[in-house]
Coordinates of C-alpha atoms in Angstrom, one line a residue:
M1 CA -9.7 14.5 -8.1
S2 CA -9.6 12.7 -11.3
K3 CA -8.7 16.0 -12.9
L4 CA -5.5 15.9 -11.0
T5 CA -4.1 13.1 -13.2
H6 CA -4.1 15.3 -16.2
T7 CA -1.4 17.6 -14.5
A8 CA 0.4 14.2 -13.6
A9 CA 0.3 13.2 -17.3
L10 CA 1.8 16.7 -18.4
S11 CA 4.6 16.2 -15.8
A12 CA 5.4 12.7 -17.2
L13 CA 5.6 14.0 -20.6
A14 CA 8.0 16.7 -19.4
G15 CA 10.0 14.1 -17.8
V16 CA 10.7 12.3 -21.2
A17 CA 12.5 15.6 -22.1
L18 CA 14.7 15.3 -19.1
F19 CA 15.7 11.7 -20.1
A20 CA 16.4 12.8 -23.5
S21 CA 19.5 14.9 -22.5
A22 CA 21.1 11.9 -20.7
P23 CA 24.4 10.5 -22.1
A24 CA 23.6 8.2 -24.9
Q25 CA 24.1 4.4 -24.4
A26 CA 23.7 1.4 -26.6
A27 CA 20.3 1.0 -28.0
D28 CA 20.5 -2.8 -27.1
Q29 CA 21.0 -2.1 -23.5
V30 CA 22.0 -5.4 -21.5
K31 CA 19.4 -6.4 -19.1
P32 CA 20.4 -6.7 -15.4
D33 CA 21.8 -9.8 -14.0
P34 CA 21.1 -9.3 -10.3
K35 CA 22.2 -11.2 -7.3
L36 CA 20.2 -9.0 -5.1
V37 CA 16.7 -8.0 -5.8
V38 CA 15.4 -5.2 -3.5
V39 CA 11.6 -4.6 -3.8
I40 CA 10.5 -1.2 -2.2
S41 CA 6.8 -0.2 -1.6
I42 CA 6.0 3.2 -0.5
D43 CA 2.8 3.0 1.2
Q44 CA 0.3 5.4 -0.3
F45 CA 2.6 6.7 -2.9
S46 CA 0.5 7.8 -5.5
A47 CA 1.5 8.6 -9.1
N48 CA 0.2 12.2 -8.5
L49 CA 2.4 12.4 -5.5
F50 CA 5.4 11.1 -7.4
E51 CA 4.8 13.6 -10.4
Q52 CA 4.3 16.4 -7.9
W53 CA 7.7 16.2 -6.2
R54 CA 10.0 14.1 -8.7
G55 CA 11.6 17.2 -10.2
Q56 CA 12.9 18.3 -6.8
W57 CA 14.5 15.1 -5.6
K58 CA 18.3 14.9 -5.8
G59 CA 18.9 11.9 -3.8
G60 CA 17.5 8.3 -3.9
L61 CA 14.1 8.9 -5.2
G62 CA 15.6 11.2 -7.7
K63 CA 18.0 8.6 -8.7
L64 CA 15.4 5.9 -9.0
G65 CA 13.2 8.1 -11.2
R66 CA 15.9 9.4 -13.4
E67 CA 18.3 6.7 -14.0
G68 CA 16.3 3.6 -14.5
V69 CA 13.3 2.4 -16.3
T70 CA 10.4 4.5 -15.2
Y71 CA 6.7 3.8 -15.6
P72 CA 4.8 6.8 -14.2
N73 CA 1.5 5.3 -14.9
G74 CA 1.5 2.0 -13.0
Y75 CA -2.0 0.7 -11.7
Q76 CA -3.3 -1.3 -8.9
S77 CA -5.9 -3.1 -11.2
H78 CA -8.5 -3.8 -8.3
G79 CA -11.1 -1.9 -6.7
M80 CA -10.6 -1.9 -3.0
T81 CA -7.3 -0.3 -2.9
E82 CA -6.2 -0.7 0.7
T83 CA -2.8 -1.7 2.1
C84 CA -3.1 -5.5 2.6
P85 CA -4.5 -6.2 -0.9
G86 CA -2.2 -3.9 -2.6
H87 CA 0.9 -5.3 -1.1
S88 CA -0.5 -8.9 -1.9
S89 CA -0.3 -8.0 -5.6
L90 CA 3.1 -6.6 -5.6
L91 CA 5.1 -9.7 -5.8
T92 CA 2.5 -12.5 -6.4
G93 CA 1.6 -11.4 -10.0
A94 CA -1.9 -11.9 -8.8
Y95 CA -5.0 -9.7 -8.3
P96 CA -6.6 -9.9 -4.7
N97 CA -9.4 -12.4 -6.0
R98 CA -6.5 -14.8 -6.5
T99 CA -4.4 -13.7 -3.5
G100 CA -7.5 -13.9 -1.2
I101 CA -6.3 -10.7 0.5
V102 CA -9.4 -8.4 -0.4
G103 CA -9.1 -5.8 2.2
N104 CA -7.4 -4.9 5.5
N105 CA -10.3 -6.3 7.4
W106 CA -13.1 -8.6 6.6
Y107 CA -16.3 -10.0 8.3
D108 CA -16.5 -13.7 9.1
A109 CA -20.4 -14.0 8.7
T110 CA -20.2 -17.7 10.0
T111 CA -18.9 -16.4 13.4
G112 CA -20.2 -12.7 13.4
K113 CA -16.8 -11.4 13.9
K114 CA -14.5 -9.0 12.0
S115 CA -11.1 -10.4 11.1
Y116 CA -7.9 -8.8 10.1
C117 CA -6.4 -9.8 6.9
L118 CA -3.4 -11.6 8.2
L119 CA -5.2 -13.0 11.4
D120 CA -3.5 -16.4 12.4
E121 CA -4.5 -17.6 16.0
T122 CA -2.2 -20.5 15.7
V123 CA 0.8 -18.2 16.0
T124 CA 2.0 -15.7 18.6
L125 CA 3.9 -12.3 18.3
A126 CA 7.6 -12.1 19.4
A127 CA 7.0 -8.8 21.1
P128 CA 4.3 -8.2 23.8
S129 CA 1.5 -6.3 21.9
E130 CA -2.3 -5.9 22.0
Q131 CA -2.5 -6.7 18.4
D132 CA -3.7 -9.7 16.7
P133 CA -1.4 -12.4 15.9
V134 CA -0.7 -12.6 12.3
S135 CA 1.1 -14.5 9.8
P136 CA 1.0 -15.3 5.9
R137 CA -1.5 -18.1 6.3
N138 CA -4.3 -16.2 4.5
L139 CA -2.3 -15.3 1.5
M140 CA -3.5 -17.9 -1.0
V141 CA -0.8 -17.8 -3.5
P142 CA 2.9 -17.8 -3.4
T143 CA 5.2 -14.7 -4.0
Y144 CA 8.3 -14.3 -6.2
G145 CA 10.6 -15.2 -3.3
E146 CA 8.8 -18.7 -3.0
W147 CA 9.1 -19.0 -7.0
L148 CA 12.8 -18.3 -6.4
K149 CA 13.4 -20.7 -3.7
A150 CA 11.7 -23.5 -5.4
V151 CA 14.6 -23.4 -8.1
S152 CA 17.1 -21.8 -5.8
P153 CA 16.9 -23.3 -2.2
K154 CA 20.0 -21.4 -1.1
S155 CA 18.4 -18.0 -1.9
R156 CA 17.5 -16.0 1.0
V157 CA 14.3 -13.9 1.4
Y158 CA 13.9 -11.3 4.1
G159 CA 11.1 -8.5 4.4
V160 CA 11.0 -5.6 6.5
S161 CA 8.2 -2.8 7.1
G162 CA 6.6 -0.4 9.4
K163 CA 3.4 -2.6 9.3
D164 CA 3.0 -6.3 9.5
R165 CA 0.9 -6.4 6.3
G166 CA 3.6 -4.7 4.4
A167 CA 6.4 -7.2 5.6
I168 CA 4.4 -10.4 5.4
T169 CA 2.6 -10.0 2.2
M170 CA 5.8 -9.3 0.3
A171 CA 8.1 -11.7 2.1
G172 CA 5.5 -14.5 1.3
H173 CA 5.2 -17.9 3.1
D174 CA 8.3 -19.4 5.1
P175 CA 10.7 -16.5 4.4
D176 CA 14.2 -16.3 6.2
G177 CA 12.8 -13.3 7.9
A178 CA 9.9 -10.9 8.1
F179 CA 10.0 -8.1 10.5
W180 CA 7.9 -4.8 11.2
Y181 CA 8.3 -1.9 13.4
Q182 CA 6.4 -1.6 16.6
A183 CA 6.8 1.7 18.2
G184 CA 8.1 1.4 21.7
F185 CA 9.7 -2.0 21.1
G186 CA 11.4 -2.0 17.8
F187 CA 11.2 -4.7 15.0
T188 CA 9.1 -7.7 15.8
T189 CA 7.7 -10.8 13.9
Y190 CA 5.5 -13.8 14.2
V191 CA 6.4 -17.1 16.0
K192 CA 5.1 -20.3 14.9
P193 CA 4.2 -23.2 17.3
G194 CA 7.7 -24.8 18.3
E195 CA 9.7 -21.7 17.3
D196 CA 11.5 -19.4 19.9
A197 CA 10.9 -15.8 20.0
A198 CA 14.4 -14.8 20.8
T199 CA 15.6 -16.8 18.0
K200 CA 13.2 -15.5 15.6
L201 CA 14.3 -11.8 16.8
K202 CA 17.9 -12.5 16.6
P203 CA 18.5 -10.7 13.3
V204 CA 17.2 -7.6 14.6
A205 CA 18.1 -7.8 18.3
A206 CA 21.2 -5.5 18.1
L207 CA 19.3 -3.0 16.1
N208 CA 16.2 -2.9 18.4
A209 CA 18.7 -2.3 21.4
R210 CA 20.3 0.7 19.6
L211 CA 17.0 2.3 18.6
A212 CA 15.7 2.0 22.2
A213 CA 19.0 3.5 23.5
E214 CA 19.0 6.3 21.0
Q215 CA 15.4 7.2 21.7
K216 CA 15.9 7.3 25.4
K217 CA 19.0 9.6 25.1
K218 CA 17.5 11.8 22.3
P219 CA 13.8 11.1 21.3
F220 CA 13.0 12.0 17.9
V221 CA 11.4 15.3 17.3
W222 CA 9.9 16.1 14.0
T223 CA 11.0 19.7 12.9
Y224 CA 11.7 20.7 9.4
E225 CA 14.7 19.3 7.6
N226 CA 13.6 21.0 4.4
K227 CA 12.8 24.7 5.7
A228 CA 11.3 25.3 2.4
C229 CA 8.4 23.3 3.1
A230 CA 7.1 25.7 5.9
A231 CA 5.8 27.9 2.9
L232 CA 2.8 25.4 2.9
E233 CA 1.7 25.9 6.4
K234 CA -1.9 27.0 6.9
T235 CA -4.9 26.6 9.5
W236 CA -7.5 24.1 8.4
T237 CA -11.0 22.8 9.7
T238 CA -11.7 19.3 9.0
G239 CA -15.0 17.9 10.7
E240 CA -15.3 19.7 14.1
R241 CA -11.5 20.1 14.5
T242 CA -9.4 23.1 13.6
W243 CA -5.7 22.5 13.4
D244 CA -2.4 24.0 12.1
A245 CA -0.7 22.3 9.3
K246 CA 3.0 23.0 10.5
L247 CA 6.2 21.6 12.1
P248 CA 7.0 20.8 14.8
R249 CA 3.6 19.2 15.9
P250 CA 2.3 19.9 19.4
L251 CA 3.8 17.8 22.1
P252 CA 1.9 14.7 23.0
T253 CA 0.3 14.6 26.4
N254 CA 0.5 10.9 27.1
A255 CA 2.7 7.7 26.3
A256 CA -0.1 6.6 23.8
E257 CA 0.2 9.7 21.8
T258 CA 4.0 9.8 22.0
L259 CA 4.0 6.3 20.3
R260 CA 1.3 7.3 17.7
D261 CA 3.2 10.6 16.9
L262 CA 6.5 8.6 16.4
S263 CA 4.9 6.1 14.0
A264 CA 3.1 8.9 12.0
S265 CA 6.5 10.7 11.1
P266 CA 9.7 10.2 9.0
Y267 CA 11.1 8.2 11.9
T268 CA 9.2 5.0 10.8
D269 CA 10.8 4.8 7.3
A270 CA 14.2 5.9 8.6
V271 CA 14.4 2.9 11.0
T272 CA 12.9 0.7 8.4
L273 CA 15.5 1.4 5.9
E274 CA 18.2 1.0 8.6
A275 CA 16.8 -2.4 9.3
A276 CA 16.9 -3.4 5.6
A277 CA 20.4 -2.4 5.1
A278 CA 21.4 -4.0 8.4
L279 CA 19.9 -7.3 7.2
R280 CA 21.6 -7.0 3.9
D281 CA 25.0 -6.6 5.7
E282 CA 24.5 -9.2 8.4
F283 CA 23.5 -11.9 6.0
G284 CA 25.7 -10.8 3.1
L285 CA 22.5 -10.7 0.7
G286 CA 23.6 -10.4 -2.9
D287 CA 27.3 -11.5 -2.1
G288 CA 26.7 -15.0 -3.2
P289 CA 26.2 -16.9 -6.5
Q290 CA 22.6 -17.3 -5.7
V291 CA 19.9 -14.6 -5.9
D292 CA 18.6 -12.9 -2.8
V293 CA 15.5 -10.9 -2.1
L294 CA 15.2 -8.0 0.2
T295 CA 11.5 -6.4 0.4
V296 CA 11.2 -3.1 2.1
S297 CA 7.7 -1.6 2.6
L298 CA 7.9 2.1 3.8
S299 CA 4.8 2.9 5.8
A300 CA 5.3 6.6 6.9
T301 CA 3.8 8.1 3.7
D302 CA 0.6 6.4 4.5
F303 CA 0.5 7.2 8.1
I304 CA 1.3 10.8 7.3
G305 CA -1.2 10.9 4.4
H306 CA -4.0 9.6 6.6
R307 CA -3.3 12.1 9.5
Y308 CA -2.0 15.3 7.7
G309 CA -2.9 14.9 4.0
T310 CA -0.6 14.7 1.0
R311 CA -0.1 18.4 -0.2
G312 CA 1.0 20.2 3.2
P313 CA 4.3 21.0 4.9
E314 CA 4.4 17.5 6.6
M315 CA 4.3 15.3 3.4
C316 CA 6.8 18.0 1.7
D317 CA 9.2 17.4 4.6
H318 CA 8.8 13.8 4.8
L319 CA 9.3 13.0 1.2
S320 CA 12.4 15.3 1.3
R321 CA 13.8 13.4 4.1
L322 CA 12.8 10.1 2.3
D323 CA 14.7 11.3 -0.8
A324 CA 17.9 11.6 1.3
R325 CA 17.4 8.4 3.4
L326 CA 16.9 6.4 0.2
D327 CA 20.2 7.9 -1.4
T328 CA 22.1 6.6 1.9
F329 CA 20.2 3.2 1.6
L330 CA 21.2 2.8 -1.9
S331 CA 24.8 3.3 -1.3
R332 CA 24.7 0.8 1.6
I333 CA 23.1 -2.0 -0.5
G334 CA 25.3 -1.1 -3.4
K335 CA 28.2 -2.8 -1.3
A336 CA 26.8 -6.3 -2.4
K337 CA 29.2 -8.1 -4.4
G338 CA 26.7 -8.9 -7.1
E339 CA 24.5 -6.6 -9.1
V340 CA 21.5 -5.0 -7.3
L341 CA 18.2 -4.6 -9.1
V342 CA 16.0 -2.2 -7.2
V343 CA 12.2 -2.0 -7.8
L344 CA 10.0 0.7 -6.3
S345 CA 6.2 0.9 -6.4
A346 CA 3.3 1.4 -4.1
D347 CA 0.5 -0.7 -2.5
H348 CA -2.1 2.0 -3.6
G349 CA -2.4 5.7 -4.2
G350 CA -4.5 8.3 -2.3
S351 CA -5.5 11.8 -2.2
D352 CA -5.4 14.9 0.0
F353 CA -8.0 15.7 2.4
P354 CA -11.3 17.1 0.9
E355 CA -11.2 20.4 2.4
R356 CA -7.7 21.4 1.0
L357 CA -8.7 20.1 -2.5
H358 CA -11.8 22.2 -2.3
D359 CA -9.9 25.2 -1.4
E360 CA -7.8 24.6 -4.5
G361 CA -10.9 24.6 -6.7
Y362 CA -11.8 21.0 -6.9
D363 CA -15.3 19.8 -6.3
V364 CA -14.5 17.5 -3.5
S365 CA -16.7 16.5 -0.3
R366 CA -17.0 13.9 2.3
I367 CA -19.5 11.2 2.9
A368 CA -20.4 10.8 6.7
T369 CA -19.8 7.0 7.2
S370 CA -21.7 6.1 10.1
A371 CA -24.8 8.3 9.3
W372 CA -24.9 6.7 5.6
L373 CA -24.7 3.2 7.0
K374 CA -27.1 4.0 9.7
G375 CA -29.5 5.6 7.2
L376 CA -29.5 2.2 5.0
N377 CA -30.3 0.1 8.0
Q378 CA -33.0 2.5 9.0
Q379 CA -34.8 2.2 5.6
L380 CA -34.3 -1.4 5.4
R381 CA -35.8 -1.9 8.9
T382 CA -38.8 -0.2 7.7
D383 CA -39.1 -1.6 4.1
L384 CA -38.4 -5.3 5.2
S385 CA -40.0 -5.2 8.7
L386 CA -36.9 -6.0 10.5
D387 CA -36.1 -5.3 14.0
Y388 CA -32.4 -5.3 13.7
D389 CA -29.9 -3.7 11.5
P390 CA -29.2 -6.2 8.6
L391 CA -25.9 -4.5 7.2
V392 CA -22.6 -4.3 8.7
A393 CA -19.5 -2.7 7.3
P394 CA -16.1 -4.4 8.5
G395 CA -13.7 -1.9 7.1
G396 CA -15.3 0.8 5.5
I397 CA -18.9 1.6 4.0
D398 CA -17.8 0.4 0.4
T399 CA -18.1 -3.3 1.7
L400 CA -21.4 -4.1 3.1
V401 CA -22.1 -7.6 4.8
I402 CA -25.7 -8.8 5.3
V403 CA -26.4 -10.4 8.6
G404 CA -29.3 -11.8 10.7
A405 CA -30.2 -10.8 14.1
D406 CA -27.5 -12.8 15.5
K407 CA -25.0 -10.8 13.4
K408 CA -24.3 -14.0 11.3
T409 CA -25.2 -15.2 8.0
P410 CA -29.1 -15.3 7.6
P411 CA -30.9 -18.3 5.9
A412 CA -30.5 -18.2 2.2
V413 CA -34.1 -17.0 1.2
E414 CA -33.8 -14.2 4.0
R415 CA -30.4 -13.2 2.7
A416 CA -31.6 -13.1 -1.0
R417 CA -34.5 -10.9 0.3
I418 CA -32.4 -8.5 2.0
A419 CA -29.7 -8.4 -0.7
S420 CA -32.3 -7.5 -3.3
A421 CA -33.7 -4.6 -1.3
A422 CA -30.3 -3.4 -0.1
L423 CA -28.8 -3.5 -3.5
A424 CA -31.7 -1.5 -4.9
L425 CA -31.5 1.1 -2.2
V426 CA -27.7 1.6 -2.4
R427 CA -27.9 2.1 -6.2
S428 CA -30.6 4.5 -5.7
R429 CA -28.6 6.8 -3.7
G430 CA -27.0 9.7 -5.6
E431 CA -23.6 9.4 -4.1
V432 CA -23.2 5.9 -5.4
A433 CA -21.6 5.4 -8.9
E434 CA -22.0 1.7 -9.1
A435 CA -22.7 -1.3 -6.6
Y436 CA -22.8 -5.0 -7.2
E437 CA -23.9 -8.2 -5.4
I438 CA -20.9 -10.4 -4.5
N439 CA -22.3 -13.5 -6.8
D440 CA -22.7 -11.3 -9.7
L441 CA -18.9 -10.2 -9.5
L442 CA -17.9 -13.9 -8.7
T443 CA -19.6 -15.1 -11.9
T444 CA -18.6 -12.2 -14.2
P445 CA -15.9 -13.4 -16.9
P446 CA -12.7 -11.5 -16.6
V447 CA -11.7 -9.4 -19.3
A448 CA -8.7 -10.4 -21.7
K449 CA -5.3 -10.7 -20.2
G450 CA -3.4 -7.9 -21.2
T451 CA -6.3 -5.4 -21.2
S452 CA -4.9 -2.1 -20.5
P453 CA -5.8 -1.1 -16.8
D454 CA -6.8 2.4 -17.5
T455 CA -9.8 1.1 -19.6
I456 CA -11.3 -1.7 -17.5
S457 CA -14.8 -1.2 -16.2
V458 CA -15.5 -0.2 -12.4
K459 CA -17.2 -3.7 -12.4
E460 CA -14.0 -5.4 -13.5
R461 CA -12.1 -3.6 -10.8
L462 CA -14.5 -4.7 -8.2
R463 CA -14.4 -8.3 -9.6
R464 CA -10.7 -8.2 -9.0
S465 CA -11.5 -7.4 -5.4
A466 CA -13.9 -10.4 -4.8
Y467 CA -13.0 -13.6 -3.1
P468 CA -15.6 -16.0 -1.9
G469 CA -16.2 -15.8 2.1
R470 CA -14.0 -12.8 2.6
S471 CA -15.4 -10.1 0.3
G472 CA -18.9 -8.4 1.5
D473 CA -22.1 -9.1 0.2
I474 CA -22.5 -5.7 -1.8
L475 CA -19.3 -3.9 -3.1
V476 CA -19.9 -0.2 -3.5
A477 CA -18.2 2.3 -5.6
F478 CA -19.0 5.7 -4.6
K479 CA -18.8 8.6 -7.2
S480 CA -15.3 10.1 -7.8
N481 CA -14.4 13.2 -5.6
L482 CA -16.7 11.8 -2.9
V483 CA -14.6 10.7 0.0
P484 CA -16.0 7.9 2.2
A485 CA -14.4 8.9 5.4
T486 CA -15.3 11.2 8.5
A487 CA -12.5 13.4 9.6
S488 CA -11.4 12.9 13.3
T489 CA -8.5 14.3 15.4
T490 CA -5.9 11.8 13.8
Y491 CA -7.4 11.0 10.5
V492 CA -8.2 13.5 7.8
A493 CA -7.5 11.8 4.4
T494 CA -7.9 8.3 2.9
H495 CA -7.9 6.1 0.0
G496 CA -9.6 2.7 -1.1
T497 CA -11.7 3.7 -3.9
P498 CA -11.6 2.2 -7.6
W499 CA -10.7 5.7 -9.0
D500 CA -7.3 6.6 -10.7
Y501 CA -6.2 8.7 -7.8
D502 CA -6.1 5.7 -5.6
R503 CA -5.1 3.1 -8.4
R504 CA -2.2 5.0 -10.2
V505 CA 1.1 4.4 -8.6
P506 CA 4.7 4.6 -10.1
I507 CA 6.6 1.5 -11.2
L508 CA 10.4 2.0 -11.3
F509 CA 13.2 -0.5 -12.2
W510 CA 16.8 0.6 -11.4
W511 CA 20.2 -0.9 -11.6
K512 CA 23.7 0.5 -12.0
N513 CA 24.5 2.0 -15.3
A514 CA 21.0 1.2 -16.6
Q515 CA 20.1 3.3 -19.5
P516 CA 17.3 6.0 -18.5
R517 CA 13.9 5.0 -20.1
E518 CA 10.6 6.7 -19.5
R519 CA 7.6 4.6 -20.6
I520 CA 4.2 6.5 -20.1
L521 CA 1.9 3.8 -21.1
P522 CA 0.1 1.9 -18.3
I523 CA 1.2 -1.3 -16.8
E524 CA 0.1 -3.1 -13.8
T525 CA 1.7 -3.8 -10.3
V526 CA 1.0 -7.5 -11.0
D527 CA 3.6 -7.2 -13.8
I528 CA 6.6 -6.7 -11.3
A529 CA 7.0 -10.4 -10.3
P530 CA 7.0 -11.9 -13.7
T531 CA 9.4 -9.2 -14.9
I532 CA 11.8 -9.8 -12.0
A533 CA 11.4 -13.6 -12.6
A534 CA 12.4 -13.2 -16.3
V535 CA 15.7 -11.4 -15.4
T536 CA 16.6 -13.8 -12.7
G537 CA 15.9 -16.9 -14.6
V538 CA 13.0 -18.1 -12.5
P539 CA 10.1 -19.9 -14.2
I540 CA 6.9 -17.8 -14.4
P541 CA 3.8 -19.5 -13.0
K542 CA 1.1 -19.8 -15.7
A543 CA -1.6 -19.2 -13.3
I544 CA -0.9 -15.3 -12.7
D545 CA -2.5 -12.2 -13.8
G546 CA 0.6 -10.2 -14.7
R547 CA 3.0 -10.4 -17.5
C548 CA 6.7 -9.8 -17.9
R549 CA 7.6 -6.4 -19.2
P550 CA 11.0 -5.8 -21.0
L551 CA 13.6 -3.6 -19.2
G552 CA 15.6 -3.1 -22.4
A553 CA 14.7 -2.2 -25.7
G554 CA 12.1 -3.9 -27.7
H555 CA 9.8 -6.8 -26.6
D556 CA 12.3 -9.2 -25.4
C557 CA 11.8 -10.3 -21.7

């Protein structure tokens, strides 16, 4: 899959010629002076996906990619490229080893329980749900919105997403509102002790009522909006399942499937953008003298990518729809009285499912996750004379936690014995590129700040995903083109590796009348927050990993 980036690079160079024909503007372009900063994350929006389709977009995605400052080679610089850590980097200027959000899940070996990245049992959820209660409590650093409020208390910060981890990690601690979509209910949020759920939901109550009425009257059915995408239809076998990549999808057979199908469709992004625009209108974001912030995390690309892959008719139609919906969204937020700065990036990249990539000529295959972990444990049982499995994997087999018979942290001497044997065993496996014990990563000096993200070692990438008490005991990087995911009926493709197809994402800055600029050298997602801070006059904290990037000519930030 790493070969795919060569095609993307050629497409990026072709884009330079595209901008060369744009009307000439002043070389010393004035930087934006926004009163509304809108930061959009498209979940699982890889640089490869951006380059594959950008020439066909005529709407909002096309506008952002043609008319602003375009970095086609942005990087998530950590190793565990998942949704929660990726979002935590976007507006903090910090890698996950500072944000504390190292994965979607981790294992608390003191209690012997798996923990969700945003778990907070001191709060409740505003809507009835089987999900764990969540809040920003586990985020260990402030976001740009918090930097802004420290110097401009009247500024408003709102976040909206199709996932809780997309809304909360970007909006930060104590925003004016953080809302995410819950299929079957509408937009929900978290409620702290002493707060009232109805009051917290008031900003989205009217929208929730309208969405429920519309779904009852005419439920969303995903058919082709872009009929050209039908040319990508094909029958595939992934794992033990044979299925047709085509629209419309087979009708759901129960209520649970109905809600799942609704989430894994363009509907999720459509209502998320509607919620974001409604918040802008309701609170007049960008209309006052202060700077306001609106964060928007669009989750459908990730849901669709996992379920159907990234190179089929489903993703083709979804991105075509998203291009059109973003065009409408940009028009609506453009009604703000002040200037609007739009930033677009992603929490991580991703790749297509191995079977389709193999069919296209790439040497790609899967690793059967359960069997792989079971094999390790069986070997360690034999080698160390154990009567229990000493390794658990809380989120994926790239993060291994050492446990005792009680599933908690074993005594130090026993842990060291298991760690030494387990690390040697993992490193001996032919499918593993590199693996490290957590203390090795925690004590490894960081590379110099500003080192290009495309040159840092795999060990440095994993170091940036290492946080005491939350990361596993052994972090594993499987070889490129080996996908550590078993196919199921609703899951065919994934991400999470330290390789470029999962790390590379576009980073776009756009404002009205900006001079188009294509900048192909790599930058990092942690550069987004300090860049926004510089153009809005907000002091940039010293203890961050990112650095400001000039939006005009030269080096002036």
